[in-house]
Structures are given as structure tokens and as C-alpha cells.
Amino acid sequence: MIELHDLTKRYGDKLAVDGLTFQVPRGVVTGFLGPNGAGKSTTMRLILDLDRPTGGRVTIDGKGYGHLNEPLKYIGALLEATAVHPGRTAHNHLLWLAQSNRIPVGRVDEVLALVGLTEVAHKRARGFSLGMRQRLGIASALLGDPEILMFDEPVNGLDPEGILWIRNLMKRLATEGRTVFVSSHLMSEMALTAEHLVVIGKGRLLADLPMAEFIERNSRSVVRLRTPHPEQLLDALTRQSITAVPGPDGSFEVSGGDPAQLGDLAAAHGVTLHELSLQRASLEEAFMQMTADAVEYHAGPAARPGIDAAGATGTWGEQWQPAGGRGSEKKQQKGAN
Ligand code: ADP
Ligand code: MG
């Protein structure tokens, strides 16, 4: 298990990681989601002790990385800039890593087979495609047979086959009871892989919840109504205490409404409808909405990570707005202020 306590990293006057507190549990894939620049890679570097925190701490099975004996046996990582010497063969790269961590050399061929690089094991890395380099990086991470695996944007730049392979590998590693922590800036990717979700924006924790819960909260639908007689429609809705908000192109939208019920209501009041349609927000939109509002939710000095997490997800569920709705107005206002 990885545990972060108030982890903070400042670069000059830039807070890259801002008081992060969360745990990465065993046996599931935990998705680490945030837009570019949110602080995901920095957090992962802090976990691996490749960078010093400005404040707070992070532990791996209760210890700091620096206190782990032969760390590759505890935690394996594929980072964004995982480098392989271009003149080295895949086999030699892994052999060197194995020897420096007292890992039996037989493990090298095992991991090469596991990632499907056996045939090119004795070819130099300079001729490798991005997909092959990613596989080699993953082989390095798996070398010490660690209980904890961390992958920073592993599917970036990969072809569909490579993406599918990595997704399945991560799920399998979690099924074996390992801790799998994987970052992405794509909600759609996380939805396909992760069982648990940690969302950050501008270095701060925005949500820490099971993926199923995120999906349920954000599968809220909106019914769009369009009529040549808006006053009559709004009057009919108001009488039933139904709130409609203006949608695009002069339409109206009812959050969580039932199209059949709204259609019947309009008919009962003799209101002609030119459109009656169910609109679903995509998870990607929900994620964008959540991170776009991050500044607003966390501006107050009293904001604390635990409360932020609950507040952000709760409020954001209530304030669901379709893309191009009030969310974008808010952003413009912020810019104007
Ligand atoms: P992500 O991986 O989520 O895209 P990063 O962790 O790479 O985000 O970056 C978070 C923020 O910290 C960014 O604004 C980035 O410019 C800044 N940052 C990251 N590393 C450094 C560094 N070594 N020096 C200065 N700023 C950095
Ligand atoms: Mg990154």
C-alpha cells in the first residue's frame, strides 16, 4: 500500500503538489486522473524518492522509499521519461538492473517473455518502436516481482493493440493482489481500467472514490425540450415545480427528467414541442467540469483535502451542467475578473 500524508512539492512559487493525502489500496487498479500539469508525474517521482517533498510524507508499506532494501522488489515503476541506453540490448538493460538489485538473472528471460519481447531480446533499444520501449519499461518494473506497480501515462502514443495489452496486464496484476497505481489525463481510459479513482487538479485532491460511484454520479441525464412557445412551456413546468434551465439554441433542459413525463405534461397544456430528447453527459465531460471548477472549490484558506474531496464530488454532482452550459460561462467570468 502507498500512503500519502499532506504531500507537498513546490517549484519556486509553483505548487505542483498541494497537500495530497490519500492511500492506494492493494488488489485493485487505482486510476490517478488529472489534466496535464495537475501534478501526477511529480507525485509519482515523490513516491519513488526521485524528488524531495517540500512538505508531508509518503510511505510504501509503512516505509519511505529510501528505507526499502532492494526497492525493485517492493515497487516497480514505468515513468514518463523512463530511459533506456540506446546502445544496450533489451536483455542487457534488464540484466544490469537485475544485478544491481540482487534479482536472480533467470528473471530477465521471464519478464521478457511476459511482455512479449523475447524475439528482440538481443536487439539494441535504439531500433525499438515506442510500443516496444514501453514494454521494456514495463519489463523493468516487473523485474523484482514487486507487490506495488506504478505506471505514468502508460498508454500514451501506443496503438490500439498495445493499449489493450497494457490494460489487461494492469488488471491481471491487480487480480494477483498487487497494488497498481496508474496515471492518465483521459477519463475514458481510466473508466476502462481502474476500479478506484483518485482525481487531482492543480496539485490538489478533488476526488477519491470507487470508479462505479463516479460513473453512477455522472450518468445523470438531462432532457432537452424545444418549443415555439417557451412561456407556455415554462409555465407548465413551474406548476409542477420542475426547474428548467436554458440550453443551447433557445432550448430548455430539465436535469434528471423523464422524457415521457415531460412530453405528457407539454401535451396536457397544449404546448407544441419541436424537440424532446434525452442527453447524457460523457464521463469525459464530467471530469472536465470537475477540474475546471477546482480553483473555485479550493480557493478558501479553510479548504482541507478530506473535506474538499467530499465537497467537490457532492457539489459537482448537484451542479451538473451540459457542456457549453453554465460551466463555460463561469470560466469566462473568472477570466474577466
Ligand atoms: P502532470 O504529470 O499531471 O502533467 P507534472 O507533475 O508533470 O503534471 O507537473 C505539475 C506542475 O509542476 C506543472 O505545472 C509543471 O510545469 C511543474 N513542474 C514539474 N516538474 C517541475 C520541475 N522539475 N521544475 C519546475 N516545475 C516543474
Ligand atoms: Mg505527467
Coordinates of C-alpha atoms and ligand atoms in Angstrom, one line a residue:
M1 CA 0.0 0.0 0.0
I2 CA 1.1 3.5 -0.8
E3 CA 0.2 6.2 1.7
L4 CA 0.5 10.0 1.1
H5 CA 0.1 12.4 4.0
D6 CA -0.2 16.1 3.2
L7 CA 2.4 15.6 0.4
T8 CA 3.5 18.9 -1.0
K9 CA 6.0 19.9 -3.7
R10 CA 6.8 23.5 -4.5
Y11 CA 9.0 24.5 -7.5
G12 CA 9.8 28.2 -7.0
D13 CA 6.4 29.8 -6.5
K14 CA 4.6 27.0 -8.3
L15 CA 2.8 24.5 -6.1
A16 CA 3.0 21.3 -8.2
V17 CA 1.6 19.1 -5.4
D18 CA -0.5 20.7 -2.8
G19 CA -1.2 18.8 0.4
L20 CA -2.2 15.4 -1.1
T21 CA -3.5 12.8 1.4
F22 CA -4.7 9.5 0.1
Q23 CA -4.0 5.8 0.1
V24 CA -3.5 3.4 -2.9
P25 CA -5.1 0.1 -1.8
R26 CA -4.0 -3.4 -2.8
G27 CA -5.7 -5.7 -5.2
V28 CA -7.3 -3.1 -7.4
V29 CA -6.2 -0.8 -10.2
T30 CA -6.2 2.7 -8.9
G31 CA -6.5 5.4 -11.6
F32 CA -4.7 8.7 -10.9
L33 CA -6.5 11.2 -13.1
G34 CA -5.8 14.8 -13.8
P35 CA -5.3 17.2 -16.6
N36 CA -1.8 17.9 -17.9
G37 CA 0.1 19.8 -15.4
A38 CA -2.1 18.6 -12.5
G39 CA 0.9 17.1 -10.6
K40 CA 0.6 13.4 -11.4
S41 CA 4.2 12.8 -12.6
T42 CA 5.6 14.9 -9.7
T43 CA 3.6 12.9 -7.2
M44 CA 4.9 9.6 -8.7
R45 CA 8.5 10.9 -8.6
L46 CA 8.0 11.9 -4.9
I47 CA 6.7 8.3 -4.2
L48 CA 9.9 7.0 -5.7
D49 CA 12.1 9.5 -3.9
L50 CA 13.4 10.9 -7.2
D51 CA 12.4 14.3 -5.8
R52 CA 12.2 15.7 -2.3
P53 CA 8.9 16.8 -0.9
T54 CA 8.6 20.4 0.3
G55 CA 6.2 19.1 3.0
G56 CA 4.4 16.0 4.1
R57 CA 5.4 12.4 3.5
V58 CA 4.8 9.3 1.5
T59 CA 5.3 5.7 2.6
I60 CA 5.4 2.4 0.9
D61 CA 4.3 -0.4 3.1
G62 CA 4.9 1.9 6.0
K63 CA 8.5 2.9 5.0
G64 CA 10.0 5.7 2.9
Y65 CA 11.4 4.6 -0.4
G66 CA 14.9 5.3 0.8
H67 CA 14.4 2.8 3.6
L68 CA 13.4 -0.1 1.3
N69 CA 16.0 -2.8 0.9
E70 CA 16.4 -3.5 -2.8
P71 CA 13.5 -1.3 -3.7
L72 CA 12.7 -3.0 -7.1
K73 CA 11.4 -5.9 -5.0
Y74 CA 8.8 -3.7 -3.4
I75 CA 7.8 -1.2 -6.1
G76 CA 8.3 -1.2 -9.9
A77 CA 7.6 1.9 -12.0
L78 CA 7.2 3.0 -15.5
L79 CA 7.7 6.7 -15.6
E80 CA 7.1 9.1 -18.4
A81 CA 10.8 9.5 -19.1
T82 CA 11.9 6.0 -18.4
A83 CA 15.2 5.9 -20.3
V84 CA 17.0 3.0 -21.8
H85 CA 20.5 3.4 -23.1
P86 CA 20.0 3.2 -26.9
G87 CA 23.1 1.1 -27.4
R88 CA 22.1 -1.6 -24.9
T89 CA 20.0 -4.6 -25.8
A90 CA 16.8 -5.3 -24.0
H91 CA 18.4 -8.3 -22.4
N92 CA 21.4 -6.4 -21.2
H93 CA 19.4 -3.5 -19.9
L94 CA 17.4 -5.9 -17.7
L95 CA 20.4 -7.9 -16.7
W96 CA 22.2 -4.8 -15.4
L97 CA 19.1 -3.8 -13.4
A98 CA 18.7 -7.3 -12.0
Q99 CA 22.3 -7.5 -10.9
S100 CA 22.2 -4.1 -9.2
N101 CA 19.1 -5.3 -7.2
R102 CA 20.3 -8.8 -6.5
I103 CA 17.5 -10.3 -8.6
P104 CA 18.2 -13.8 -10.0
V105 CA 19.3 -13.4 -13.6
G106 CA 16.8 -16.1 -14.7
R107 CA 14.1 -13.5 -14.0
V108 CA 15.3 -11.5 -17.1
D109 CA 14.1 -14.0 -19.6
E110 CA 10.9 -14.5 -17.6
V111 CA 9.9 -10.8 -17.8
L112 CA 11.0 -10.5 -21.5
A113 CA 8.5 -13.3 -22.2
L114 CA 5.9 -11.7 -20.1
V115 CA 6.0 -8.5 -22.1
G116 CA 6.4 -10.3 -25.4
L117 CA 10.0 -9.1 -26.2
T118 CA 11.7 -12.5 -26.3
E119 CA 12.3 -12.3 -30.0
V120 CA 14.0 -8.9 -29.9
A121 CA 15.8 -9.5 -26.5
H122 CA 19.2 -9.2 -28.1
K123 CA 18.4 -6.2 -30.4
R124 CA 19.6 -2.8 -29.4
A125 CA 17.0 -0.5 -27.9
R126 CA 17.7 2.3 -30.4
G127 CA 15.7 0.4 -33.0
F128 CA 12.7 -0.1 -30.8
S129 CA 9.3 1.4 -31.5
L130 CA 7.6 3.4 -28.8
G131 CA 5.4 0.4 -28.0
M132 CA 8.5 -1.8 -27.6
R133 CA 10.2 0.7 -25.4
Q134 CA 7.0 0.8 -23.2
R135 CA 7.1 -3.0 -23.0
L136 CA 10.7 -2.9 -22.0
G137 CA 10.0 -0.2 -19.3
I138 CA 7.2 -2.5 -18.0
A139 CA 9.6 -5.5 -18.0
S140 CA 12.0 -3.4 -15.8
A141 CA 9.1 -2.6 -13.5
L142 CA 8.1 -6.2 -13.2
L143 CA 11.7 -7.5 -12.8
G144 CA 11.8 -7.6 -9.0
D145 CA 8.3 -9.2 -8.9
P146 CA 7.1 -6.3 -6.7
E147 CA 3.8 -6.0 -4.9
I148 CA 3.4 -2.4 -6.0
L149 CA 3.4 -1.2 -9.6
M150 CA 3.2 2.3 -10.8
F151 CA 2.7 3.4 -14.4
D152 CA 2.8 7.0 -15.5
E153 CA 0.6 7.5 -18.6
P154 CA 1.5 4.1 -20.0
V155 CA -0.8 4.1 -23.0
N156 CA 0.4 7.5 -24.4
G157 CA 1.3 7.1 -28.0
L158 CA 0.5 3.4 -28.2
D159 CA -1.5 1.7 -30.9
P160 CA -4.8 0.0 -30.0
E161 CA -3.2 -3.4 -29.6
G162 CA -0.6 -2.0 -27.2
I163 CA -3.2 -0.2 -25.3
L164 CA -5.4 -3.3 -24.9
W165 CA -2.3 -5.3 -23.8
I166 CA -1.4 -2.8 -21.1
R167 CA -5.0 -2.6 -19.8
N168 CA -5.2 -6.3 -19.5
L169 CA -1.8 -6.6 -17.9
M170 CA -2.7 -4.0 -15.2
K171 CA -5.9 -5.8 -14.4
R172 CA -4.1 -9.1 -14.1
L173 CA -1.5 -7.6 -11.8
A174 CA -4.3 -6.3 -9.6
T175 CA -6.1 -9.6 -9.6
E176 CA -2.9 -11.2 -8.3
G177 CA -3.4 -9.0 -5.2
R178 CA -0.9 -6.3 -6.2
T179 CA -1.2 -2.5 -5.8
V180 CA -1.5 -1.0 -9.2
F181 CA -1.3 2.8 -9.5
V182 CA -1.7 4.2 -13.0
S183 CA -1.9 7.8 -14.2
S184 CA -3.8 9.2 -17.1
H185 CA -5.2 12.5 -18.3
L186 CA -8.0 10.7 -20.1
M187 CA -11.2 9.8 -18.1
S188 CA -12.2 7.4 -20.9
E189 CA -9.0 5.4 -20.4
M190 CA -9.5 5.2 -16.6
A191 CA -13.1 4.1 -16.9
L192 CA -11.9 1.0 -18.8
T193 CA -9.1 0.1 -16.4
A194 CA -9.5 1.4 -12.9
E195 CA -11.7 0.2 -10.1
H196 CA -10.7 3.0 -7.9
L197 CA -10.2 6.6 -8.9
V198 CA -8.1 9.5 -7.4
V199 CA -8.6 12.8 -9.2
I200 CA -6.3 15.8 -8.8
G201 CA -6.3 19.2 -10.3
K202 CA -3.7 21.9 -9.8
G203 CA -1.9 19.7 -7.3
R204 CA -4.9 19.2 -5.1
L205 CA -7.1 16.2 -4.3
L206 CA -10.5 16.6 -6.0
A207 CA -11.9 13.1 -5.5
D208 CA -11.0 9.7 -4.1
L209 CA -13.8 7.2 -4.8
P210 CA -14.7 3.9 -6.4
M211 CA -15.0 4.1 -10.2
A212 CA -18.5 2.7 -10.0
E213 CA -19.6 5.6 -7.8
F214 CA -18.0 8.2 -10.1
I215 CA -19.9 6.6 -13.1
E216 CA -23.2 6.5 -11.2
R217 CA -22.9 10.1 -10.1
N218 CA -22.1 11.2 -13.5
S219 CA -24.5 9.2 -15.6
R220 CA -27.1 11.8 -14.8
S221 CA -29.1 12.7 -17.8
V222 CA -30.8 15.8 -19.0
V223 CA -34.0 16.1 -21.1
R224 CA -33.8 18.8 -23.7
L225 CA -37.1 20.5 -24.8
R226 CA -37.6 22.9 -27.6
T227 CA -40.8 24.7 -28.4
P228 CA -42.0 27.7 -30.3
H229 CA -44.0 28.7 -27.2
P230 CA -41.4 28.9 -24.4
E231 CA -43.5 30.9 -22.0
Q232 CA -46.3 28.3 -22.0
L233 CA -43.8 25.5 -21.6
L234 CA -42.0 27.2 -18.6
D235 CA -45.4 28.0 -17.0
A236 CA -46.5 24.3 -17.3
L237 CA -43.1 23.1 -15.8
T238 CA -43.2 25.7 -13.0
R239 CA -46.6 24.5 -11.9
Q240 CA -45.2 21.0 -11.4
S241 CA -42.2 22.5 -9.6
I242 CA -39.9 21.4 -12.4
T243 CA -36.9 23.5 -12.9
A244 CA -35.7 24.1 -16.5
V245 CA -32.5 25.9 -17.4
P246 CA -31.8 27.5 -20.8
G247 CA -29.9 25.1 -23.1
P248 CA -28.3 25.7 -26.4
D249 CA -30.1 27.5 -29.3
G250 CA -33.1 28.6 -27.3
S251 CA -33.9 25.1 -25.9
F252 CA -34.6 24.3 -22.2
E253 CA -33.1 21.5 -20.2
V254 CA -34.5 19.6 -17.3
S255 CA -31.9 17.8 -15.2
G256 CA -32.8 14.1 -14.4
G257 CA -36.1 14.5 -16.1
D258 CA -38.2 11.7 -17.7
P259 CA -38.9 12.4 -21.4
A260 CA -42.3 10.6 -21.4
Q261 CA -43.5 12.5 -18.3
L262 CA -42.3 15.8 -19.8
G263 CA -43.9 15.0 -23.2
D264 CA -47.2 14.2 -21.5
L265 CA -47.1 17.4 -19.5
A266 CA -46.5 19.5 -22.6
A267 CA -49.3 17.8 -24.4
A268 CA -51.7 18.3 -21.4
H269 CA -51.0 22.0 -21.6
G270 CA -51.3 22.1 -25.4
V271 CA -47.7 23.1 -25.9
T272 CA -46.2 22.1 -29.2
L273 CA -42.7 20.5 -28.9
H274 CA -40.1 20.6 -31.6
E275 CA -37.6 18.6 -29.6
L276 CA -37.8 16.2 -26.7
S277 CA -34.5 14.4 -26.3
L278 CA -32.5 12.7 -23.6
Q279 CA -29.0 14.0 -23.3
R280 CA -26.3 12.1 -21.4
A281 CA -23.1 13.7 -20.2
S282 CA -20.0 11.7 -21.0
L283 CA -17.6 10.8 -18.2
E284 CA -15.0 13.0 -20.0
E285 CA -17.3 16.0 -19.7
A286 CA -17.9 15.3 -16.0
F287 CA -14.1 15.1 -15.5
M288 CA -13.5 18.4 -17.3
Q289 CA -16.3 20.1 -15.4
M290 CA -14.8 18.8 -12.1
T291 CA -11.2 20.0 -12.9
A292 CA -12.4 23.3 -14.4
D293 CA -14.1 24.2 -11.1
A294 CA -11.1 23.1 -9.0
V295 CA -9.9 26.7 -8.4
E296 CA -13.3 27.8 -7.3
Y297 CA -13.8 25.0 -4.8
H298 CA -10.3 25.2 -3.2
A299 CA -9.7 28.9 -3.2
G300 CA -10.7 29.3 0.5
P301 CA -7.9 29.2 3.2
A302 CA -10.0 26.8 5.2
A303 CA -10.1 24.2 2.5
R304 CA -8.7 20.8 3.6
P305 CA -8.2 17.7 1.4
G306 CA -10.7 15.4 3.1
I307 CA -13.5 18.0 3.0
D308 CA -12.5 19.1 -0.5
A309 CA -12.9 15.6 -1.7
A310 CA -16.4 15.2 -0.4
G311 CA -17.4 18.8 -1.2
A312 CA -16.1 18.7 -4.7
T313 CA -17.8 15.5 -5.7
G314 CA -21.0 16.2 -3.9
T315 CA -21.5 19.8 -5.2
W316 CA -20.3 19.0 -8.6
G317 CA -22.9 16.2 -8.9
E318 CA -25.7 18.7 -8.0
Q319 CA -24.4 21.4 -10.3
W320 CA -24.2 19.2 -13.3
Q321 CA -24.3 21.3 -16.4
P322 CA -24.1 20.2 -20.0
A323 CA -21.0 21.1 -22.0
G324 CA -21.3 24.7 -23.2
G325 CA -23.7 25.5 -20.3
R326 CA -23.1 27.4 -17.2
G327 CA -19.7 25.8 -16.6
S328 CA -18.2 27.6 -19.5
E329 CA -19.8 30.9 -18.5
K330 CA -18.2 30.6 -15.1
K331 CA -14.8 30.2 -16.7
Q332 CA -15.3 33.3 -18.8
Q333 CA -16.4 35.3 -15.7
K334 CA -13.3 34.1 -13.9
G335 CA -11.1 35.2 -16.8
A336 CA -12.8 38.6 -16.9
N337 CA -12.4 39.2 -13.1
Ligands
ADP1 P1 1.3 16.0 -14.8 O1 2.1 14.8 -14.8 O2 0.0 15.9 -14.1 O3 1.0 16.5 -16.2 P2 3.5 17.4 -13.6 O4 3.7 16.7 -12.3 O5 4.4 17.0 -14.7 O6 2.0 17.2 -14.0 O7 3.7 18.9 -13.4 C1 2.9 19.6 -12.4 C2 3.4 21.1 -12.4 O8 4.7 21.2 -11.8 C3 3.4 21.7 -13.8 O9 3.0 23.0 -13.7 C4 4.9 21.6 -14.1 O10 5.2 22.6 -15.0 C5 5.6 21.8 -12.8 N1 6.9 21.1 -12.7 C6 7.0 19.7 -12.8 N2 8.3 19.4 -12.6 C7 9.0 20.6 -12.5 C8 10.4 20.9 -12.3 N3 11.3 20.0 -12.2 N4 10.7 22.2 -12.1 C9 9.7 23.2 -12.2 N5 8.4 22.9 -12.4 C10 8.0 21.7 -12.5
MG2 MG 2.9 13.7 -16.3

